[in-house]
Coordinates of C-alpha atoms in Angstrom, one line a residue:
Chain A
Q1 CA -16.7 -10.9 11.0
V2 CA -15.5 -6.8 10.8
Q3 CA -13.1 -5.8 8.5
L4 CA -11.7 -2.4 7.8
Q5 CA -10.2 -1.0 4.7
E6 CA -8.5 2.7 4.4
S7 CA -9.3 5.0 0.9
G8 CA -7.8 8.0 0.3
P9 CA -4.9 9.7 -2.0
G10 CA -1.5 7.9 -1.7
L11 CA 0.6 11.7 -2.5
V12 CA -0.4 14.7 -1.3
K13 CA 1.5 18.2 -1.1
P14 CA 3.2 20.0 1.2
S15 CA 1.0 22.3 3.3
E16 CA -2.0 20.4 1.6
T17 CA -4.7 18.8 3.5
L18 CA -4.6 15.5 3.6
S19 CA -8.3 12.9 3.7
L20 CA -8.4 9.6 4.4
T21 CA -11.5 7.4 4.7
C22 CA -12.4 3.6 6.6
T23 CA -15.0 2.0 5.1
V24 CA -16.1 -1.2 7.9
S25 CA -17.8 -4.2 6.6
G26 CA -19.5 -7.3 8.0
G27 CA -21.4 -5.0 10.8
S28 CA -22.3 -1.9 10.9
I29 CA -20.6 0.8 12.6
S30 CA -23.4 1.5 15.2
S31 CA -23.5 -1.5 16.8
G32 CA -21.5 -2.1 19.5
D33 CA -19.3 -0.2 22.7
F34 CA -16.4 1.1 20.0
Y35 CA -14.2 3.8 19.3
W36 CA -12.8 3.7 16.0
G37 CA -9.5 5.3 15.2
W38 CA -6.1 5.9 13.4
I39 CA -3.1 4.7 13.9
R40 CA 0.0 5.8 12.3
Q41 CA 3.7 3.9 11.6
P42 CA 6.2 6.4 9.7
A43 CA 9.1 4.7 8.2
G44 CA 11.4 2.8 10.2
K45 CA 9.3 4.3 13.3
G46 CA 7.0 2.9 16.0
L47 CA 3.6 3.3 16.1
E48 CA 1.7 6.6 16.8
W49 CA -1.7 7.2 18.2
I50 CA -3.6 9.8 16.2
G51 CA -7.0 10.3 17.6
R52 CA -10.5 8.3 17.6
V53 CA -14.2 9.5 17.4
Y54 CA -17.1 7.3 19.0
T55 CA -20.5 6.1 16.7
S56 CA -22.0 9.5 19.0
G57 CA -19.6 11.6 17.4
S58 CA -17.3 12.4 20.1
T59 CA -13.2 12.9 19.5
N60 CA -10.3 12.6 21.7
Y61 CA -6.5 13.2 20.2
N62 CA -2.8 13.0 20.3
P63 CA -2.7 16.2 21.7
S64 CA 0.9 16.1 19.8
L65 CA -1.6 16.4 16.5
K66 CA -4.7 18.3 17.8
S67 CA -4.3 21.4 16.3
R68 CA -3.7 19.7 13.0
V69 CA -6.3 16.3 12.9
T70 CA -10.1 15.9 12.7
I71 CA -11.8 12.3 12.7
S72 CA -15.4 12.6 11.8
I73 CA -18.3 8.7 11.6
D74 CA -20.2 9.1 8.8
T75 CA -22.6 6.2 10.1
S76 CA -25.1 6.3 7.3
T77 CA -23.0 4.9 5.0
N78 CA -20.6 3.2 7.7
Q79 CA -17.6 4.5 7.3
F80 CA -15.2 7.9 9.7
S81 CA -12.5 9.6 8.3
L82 CA -9.2 11.5 9.2
T83 CA -8.7 14.8 7.8
L84 CA -5.0 16.2 8.5
S85 CA -4.3 20.1 8.0
S86 CA -0.6 21.4 6.9
V87 CA 0.7 18.1 6.1
T88 CA 4.5 18.3 5.8
A89 CA 7.3 14.8 5.6
A90 CA 6.8 13.6 8.6
D91 CA 3.9 12.7 8.3
M92 CA 4.6 10.3 5.5
A93 CA 3.5 7.2 6.7
E94 CA 2.0 4.0 6.8
Y95 CA -1.9 4.7 8.0
Y96 CA -4.5 2.6 9.6
C97 CA -7.4 2.9 11.2
A98 CA -8.6 0.7 13.5
R99 CA -11.3 -0.4 15.8
E100 CA -10.9 0.2 19.6
T101 CA -12.7 -1.4 22.9
Y102 CA -13.8 0.3 25.8
T103 CA -10.9 -1.1 27.2
D104 CA -8.6 0.9 25.1
Y105 CA -7.1 -1.6 22.7
V106 CA -6.8 -2.3 19.1
A107 CA -9.4 -5.2 18.5
T108 CA -9.9 -4.7 13.8
W109 CA -7.3 -3.2 12.5
G110 CA -7.4 -1.8 8.6
R111 CA -4.6 -3.0 6.1
G112 CA -3.3 0.3 6.0
T113 CA -2.4 2.6 3.3
L114 CA 0.7 4.6 2.9
V115 CA 1.1 8.4 2.5
T116 CA 4.0 10.3 0.7
V117 CA 3.7 13.8 1.6
S118 CA 5.9 15.4 -1.8
S119 CA 5.9 17.8 -4.4
Chain B
Q1 CA 2.0 13.3 26.1
S2 CA 5.5 10.7 26.7
A3 CA 5.8 7.8 24.6
P4 CA 6.3 4.7 27.8
T5 CA 10.2 3.5 27.4
Q6 CA 10.6 0.7 25.6
P7 CA 14.5 -0.8 25.2
A8 CA 15.0 -1.1 21.5
S9 CA 16.0 -4.0 21.2
V10 CA 15.9 -7.6 23.2
S11 CA 17.9 -11.1 21.8
G12 CA 17.0 -14.0 23.3
S13 CA 18.4 -17.9 22.5
L14 CA 15.6 -20.9 21.1
G15 CA 13.9 -22.6 23.6
Q16 CA 14.5 -19.2 25.8
S17 CA 13.0 -16.8 28.3
I18 CA 12.4 -13.1 27.3
T19 CA 11.0 -10.2 29.3
L20 CA 10.1 -6.5 27.7
S21 CA 9.5 -3.4 29.1
C22 CA 7.3 -0.6 29.4
T23 CA 7.8 2.6 31.9
G24 CA 5.7 4.9 31.5
T25 CA 3.9 7.1 34.3
S26 CA 1.5 6.9 37.1
S27 CA -0.1 9.4 34.4
D28 CA -0.5 6.7 31.7
V29 CA 0.8 2.8 32.3
G30 CA 0.4 2.7 36.0
Y31 CA -2.6 4.8 36.5
Y32 CA -5.2 1.9 35.6
K33 CA -5.0 -1.2 33.5
Y34 CA -5.4 -0.2 30.1
V35 CA -2.0 -2.0 28.8
S36 CA -1.7 -4.3 25.9
W37 CA 0.9 -5.3 24.0
Y38 CA 0.4 -5.7 19.8
Q39 CA 3.2 -8.0 17.8
K40 CA 4.5 -6.5 14.6
H41 CA 6.7 -8.0 11.8
P42 CA 7.5 -6.0 8.8
G43 CA 5.1 -5.3 6.2
K44 CA 2.3 -6.5 8.4
V45 CA -0.5 -5.2 10.3
P46 CA 0.6 -5.2 14.3
K47 CA -1.4 -8.6 15.9
L48 CA -2.6 -7.9 19.4
V49 CA -1.6 -10.2 21.7
I50 CA -2.0 -8.4 25.7
Y51 CA -4.9 -6.5 26.5
E52 CA -5.3 -5.3 29.7
V53 CA -2.5 -6.3 31.1
S54 CA -3.2 -9.2 31.2
N55 CA -5.2 -10.7 29.5
R56 CA -4.5 -13.3 26.1
P57 CA -6.5 -13.0 22.7
S58 CA -7.9 -15.6 21.6
G59 CA -5.9 -17.8 18.9
V60 CA -2.7 -16.2 21.3
S61 CA 0.2 -18.8 21.9
N62 CA 0.6 -19.2 26.0
R63 CA 3.7 -18.6 26.1
F64 CA 2.8 -14.8 25.9
S65 CA 1.7 -13.3 29.3
G66 CA 1.9 -10.4 30.6
S67 CA 2.4 -8.7 33.7
K68 CA 2.3 -4.6 35.3
S69 CA 3.6 -3.4 38.0
G70 CA 3.6 0.0 39.5
N71 CA 4.4 2.2 36.4
T72 CA 5.6 -0.7 34.7
A73 CA 4.3 -3.3 32.6
S74 CA 5.8 -6.3 31.6
L75 CA 5.5 -8.6 28.1
T76 CA 6.9 -11.8 28.5
I77 CA 7.4 -14.6 25.8
S78 CA 8.6 -18.2 27.1
G79 CA 10.3 -21.0 25.2
L80 CA 10.7 -18.0 22.7
Q81 CA 10.8 -18.9 18.6
A82 CA 11.9 -18.2 15.6
E83 CA 8.5 -16.7 14.4
D84 CA 8.7 -14.5 17.8
E85 CA 11.5 -12.8 15.8
A86 CA 9.3 -9.3 15.2
D87 CA 8.8 -5.6 16.8
Y88 CA 6.5 -5.7 19.6
Y89 CA 4.7 -2.0 20.9
C90 CA 3.0 -1.2 24.5
S91 CA 0.3 0.3 24.2
S92 CA -1.8 2.9 27.7
Y93 CA -4.3 4.6 28.2
T94 CA -3.5 8.0 30.3
N95 CA -5.5 10.0 32.5
S96 CA -6.4 12.3 29.7
A97 CA -8.2 9.8 27.8
T98 CA -5.7 9.4 25.2
V99 CA -3.8 6.1 24.1
V100 CA -0.4 5.9 24.2
F101 CA 2.0 3.7 22.4
G102 CA 6.1 3.2 23.8
G103 CA 8.8 2.8 21.9
G104 CA 9.1 0.2 20.1
T105 CA 11.4 -3.0 21.0
K106 CA 13.0 -5.0 18.2
V107 CA 13.7 -8.8 19.7
T108 CA 15.7 -10.9 17.6
V109 CA 16.1 -15.2 18.5
L110 CA 19.7 -16.5 18.2

């Protein structure tokens, strides 16, 4: 079955850009009607939806993060990516990549990757 | 977008039934039928327990059921078991083509 794996730096300096990649295995990122998205959870807090990309490249973003977020897809490598600019301590969280269905539930989660923001 | 409101905590005894609420607006929970619920144990990946308001994924216990009335969705856990102790999050599609999670409810089994 489809599996997702996040990768990227676990430590980012304040004001810099966080970049994470999600590698999809067990299936093609181009097949099926799915969105490919990112969700995060700061320590001790709830889940926060960040945004998603479709295979066409069209995107939807959380309005509160929209000015700093870019999610892109590379069908040739079966990967999609998240960049979040101008990070602060508030962006420290466990970041999950996700496969969302067209009825907007997460069918598959990555295992998560912890991102710390510190100088 | 504002997060749908969930009670911070709900508790119940073993074998009891509890109901968790998720109250949003006509722009999210009340907008359409795309409400889902996730169970999250500490240190684990969230697990889908209900999708499209009331559908249960394969492999999820039939002790979990979902419903919706107006701007409020509900998750009922019947025959409460120790392993049900976890955080539960509702999620809803919005009329802005985004998704929003509720604040989460911590379920304690007494």
